Amino acid sequence: MFRSLASRLTLFYTLLFAALSLLVFGVIQYNLRSNLRERIDQEFLGDGREFVEIFQHGGFEALSREIHLETEGEGIDLVFIRLYSADLQLIETSDLRSWGDLPQPASTLKNLRQGQFETINLTSHPGQARIFYQPLGKDYILQSGTLLSFDEALLASFQQVFFLTFAFVLVAAVSIGFYISRRSLAGVKIVRETADQISRGNLSQEITFHDQAEEVNHLITSINRMQSRIKTLIKELQDVTNNIAHDLRSPVTRIRGLAETTLSGVQSLQEYQGMSGSVIEECDSLVGMINTMLEIAETDAGVTPLEKTPVNLSAIIRDVAELYSPVAEDRSIHISLKIIDDPLIVSGDRGRLQRAFANLLDNALKFTPEGGWIALEAKQENHCAQIRIADSGAGIATKDLPRVWERFYRADSSRSTPGTGLGLSLVRSIILAHDGQIDITSAQRAGTQVTVCINIAATGS
């Protein structure tokens, strides 16, 4: 019964409510009983002072007359008054017919010097009586008593009203508490149902926001973010699978064609060696292509975390330019550098950033004709380290620009050059993994310009 969270919360708050209610009842009852007792005692003290004054001014006869008038006025079945001598011998008493056998005063009252109270149980009445002893000089002790039936009836009525109200409120609290608990946990039920659908393969089902508690809304946000992450990972896996199935078919076909051609007739050792070399070259290209695809997929999905350290992009650009300068000299391509003197420190993976900018410069060299130029620029723009690589190459057609970041996509003008069509995809994945931005502008016969922006690290600002 109490396996559900709603039931447990309802039970917990019901017990807490009951305990607090009983505590409040106990405090109120104690204060009420004390106040009623205090009221009676104050009346006794007032009457005692009055009897003392009457005795002092009127003597024994006036006191006796006042005793009878007082009891008859209050009711002989509700109050009684008895007068004792100093040695506790009864001298005068009110009508005691309805009181039965009243206990005699204790012997300790013989030396009474001030008023004293006690509560006794009566044999002739179901309740209790409050007794007050008032010394009258040195020779007399006045005993006054009253039934506590009215106070006890009032307390009993209070208890009855409280427990009836408590029972009603407790039932209402349980019902309302269970309803509120179920309603508060309705968001958890929605999350569970959506999670069940996700586990069955329905990744398109997202949790819509309702008027839920803040904690439930945070849970919904986390589940939706997790679901989006799962969809991204699965899409990356599907893309890699599709690319392997589609774009790796050609290298495998070429390898098989080389083997079939060689085995179609009697070949010399030199021809077999040539076939083996070609197969090895195709296999190396195939392995490189697979590794690049996996690296792009892992970078996009965030499976392999970046080992970020403070990196100076200015130094990386200089190193990349120096690495490719022999290739540029062989083709009479001029590489110009415009790099600020201050270091451009970003938080990143040095190896991957080097590979990204090396791929960009390699692309620029591939599509820049002999005698052309390539400009490398590194500067700080606001809080961004901006790297710009421009060339005087053939450029990219307008219709091809939106697709240059796609894997294996190669424009018509680039199909004659070596490459797999994965370079720009890898560059974009690396830059985005560094929370950077990359943009490319180009036009046919007007060259190409790639701009990369990565936020400056706090230590380098």
PDB file of C-alpha atoms in Angstrom, residues 396-403 409 411-412:
ATOM      1  CA  ILE A 396      33.750  27.821 -54.737  1.00  0.00           C
ATOM      2  CA  ALA A 397      30.507  28.153 -56.663  1.00  0.00           C
ATOM      3  CA  THR A 398      27.634  29.786 -54.766  1.00  0.00           C
ATOM      4  CA  LYS A 399      25.488  26.667 -55.043  1.00  0.00           C
ATOM      5  CA  ASP A 400      28.227  24.559 -53.454  1.00  0.00           C
ATOM      6  CA  LEU A 401      28.951  26.826 -50.441  1.00  0.00           C
ATOM      7  CA  PRO A 402      26.137  25.539 -48.181  1.00  0.00           C
ATOM      8  CA  ARG A 403      27.371  21.955 -48.621  1.00  0.00           C
ATOM      9  CA  TYR A 409      31.000  16.296 -50.434  1.00  0.00           C
ATOM     10  CA  ALA A 411      32.291  20.269 -55.664  1.00  0.00           C
ATOM     11  CA  ASP A 412      32.654  19.599 -59.371  1.00  0.00           C
TER      12      ASP A 412
END
